[in-house]
């Protein structure tokens, strides 16, 4: 009997648009799973939280409308770390998702249900959201492909926010080309999200760019930067697998150049201060009045607010609201939040300088192999540090992809490629060459 990986919170089919949409659209016949923090009209959207266990949005996210317009069939809402806060999908109020490659291990997070659904063949494509790695990490752990687009390429309208300044919705699929085709469907400006941009208006951009067409495997003459900082401290088995994949790219005509990104040593710390600060503010709306299941309470508003949040949120979410509120509070704001913003600017500058010399930057996606279920739950700091290689791209708003590089001890290893702003084509092209080699 097939193993139930608990990839879905809600299984429900929304057929690709009959009216107004295109039955022969580019995604016709494609089964798409959608992370449960992306709003679907009439279908509950829980964010993996008890707080929103009964929340049914009255409208759909722009990305959902675009998938349906392209002819895709939505097959359900996938499991996730509560409000996107985690790296293993174990903080979900709906139980952990199992990694289809090894059901004793986590699928990564926070979009673990999305990656597991694709890896298990329960969906062709899935959408995740990536605030600090949540598309790339589960893609790496489950042996599939995940793309985090440039900030502003994909509309966040209808995405229930965790940390707005960092996150983008991105596709997960079995191949680079399929993920890129899904990106073609969801990308582009949205009048409902003022942070979106038209990539064809960005200097040097190709107005007719097709991401799927960029998956042509041609890396001849491409220069790949190898940042020493993102290999140091990683599991040796991961490093060996990633280095072998990079050597394959050299055989295909790519050049490599060692580079240094000194600021990335501070990226995780800066990321967690900023993400928690934004989260503490975003999650204030879940008070049982505006949003969220209200606790039975005969107290006053303050008591009802406290009881609602005590009952509705899990431990990781509470920890982050407390830390985020602390980092923003008078007297500590300069010491934490401002410093984190300075570090963010430094990370951005480091990447800009690196891209003067190289076309893409390669590293392990995750410095570790997939954790065993339960292994990291008692040690939040260890879990946070696992995001060392993914968070820099969010801080710098850059496009990044995770593509399977091979296996170590029978477990998938992901190779990450980061590119300049709005140059998803180059990361897609390079990633498709990694596939050709493996
Ligand atoms: N693991 C990171 C965090 O917990 C990233 C999560 C995400 O990208 N949503 O914040």
Coordinates of C-alpha atoms in Angstrom, one line a residue, residues 87 105 108-109 132-133 136-138 140-141 227-242 264 268 272 362-371 375 381-392 402 408 411-416:
X87 CA 12.5 24.2 7.9
X105 CA 12.9 11.9 7.3
X108 CA 12.2 20.1 4.5
X109 CA 10.2 23.2 5.0
X132 CA 14.1 32.4 3.7
X133 CA 14.4 29.2 1.7
X136 CA 14.4 25.6 -2.2
X137 CA 14.9 23.7 1.1
X138 CA 12.1 21.2 0.6
X140 CA 16.5 19.9 -2.1
X141 CA 15.4 17.5 0.6
X227 CA 31.6 31.4 -2.8
X228 CA 33.9 29.7 -0.3
X229 CA 31.7 30.9 2.6
X230 CA 28.7 28.8 1.5
X231 CA 30.7 25.6 1.3
X232 CA 32.5 26.0 4.7
X233 CA 30.8 24.1 7.5
X234 CA 28.6 22.1 5.2
X235 CA 28.3 18.3 5.5
X236 CA 31.2 16.7 3.6
X237 CA 28.9 14.4 1.7
X238 CA 26.8 17.4 0.5
X239 CA 29.9 19.3 -0.6
X240 CA 31.3 16.3 -2.5
X241 CA 28.0 15.8 -4.4
X242 CA 27.7 19.5 -5.2
X264 CA 26.8 36.0 4.2
X268 CA 21.0 34.0 9.0
X272 CA 15.8 36.0 11.6
X362 CA 26.6 28.1 -7.1
X363 CA 26.5 26.4 -3.6
X364 CA 24.8 23.6 -1.7
X365 CA 21.2 24.6 -1.2
X366 CA 21.2 23.1 2.3
X367 CA 24.4 22.5 4.2
X368 CA 22.9 19.2 5.6
X369 CA 21.1 16.1 4.5
X370 CA 17.4 15.8 5.3
X371 CA 16.9 15.6 9.1
X375 CA 15.5 15.4 15.2
X381 CA 18.9 27.4 16.8
X382 CA 20.1 24.4 14.8
X383 CA 17.1 24.6 12.6
X384 CA 17.7 28.3 12.0
X385 CA 21.3 27.7 11.1
X386 CA 20.3 25.2 8.4
X387 CA 19.0 28.3 6.4
X388 CA 22.5 29.8 6.1
X389 CA 22.8 29.3 2.3
X390 CA 19.2 30.1 1.3
X391 CA 18.5 33.3 3.3
X392 CA 21.1 35.5 1.5
X402 CA 17.5 24.4 -6.2
X408 CA 24.6 11.1 -0.8
X411 CA 19.4 11.0 0.1
X412 CA 18.9 13.9 -2.3
X413 CA 21.3 16.8 -2.4
X414 CA 20.3 20.1 -3.9
X415 CA 22.6 22.5 -5.8
X416 CA 21.6 26.2 -5.5

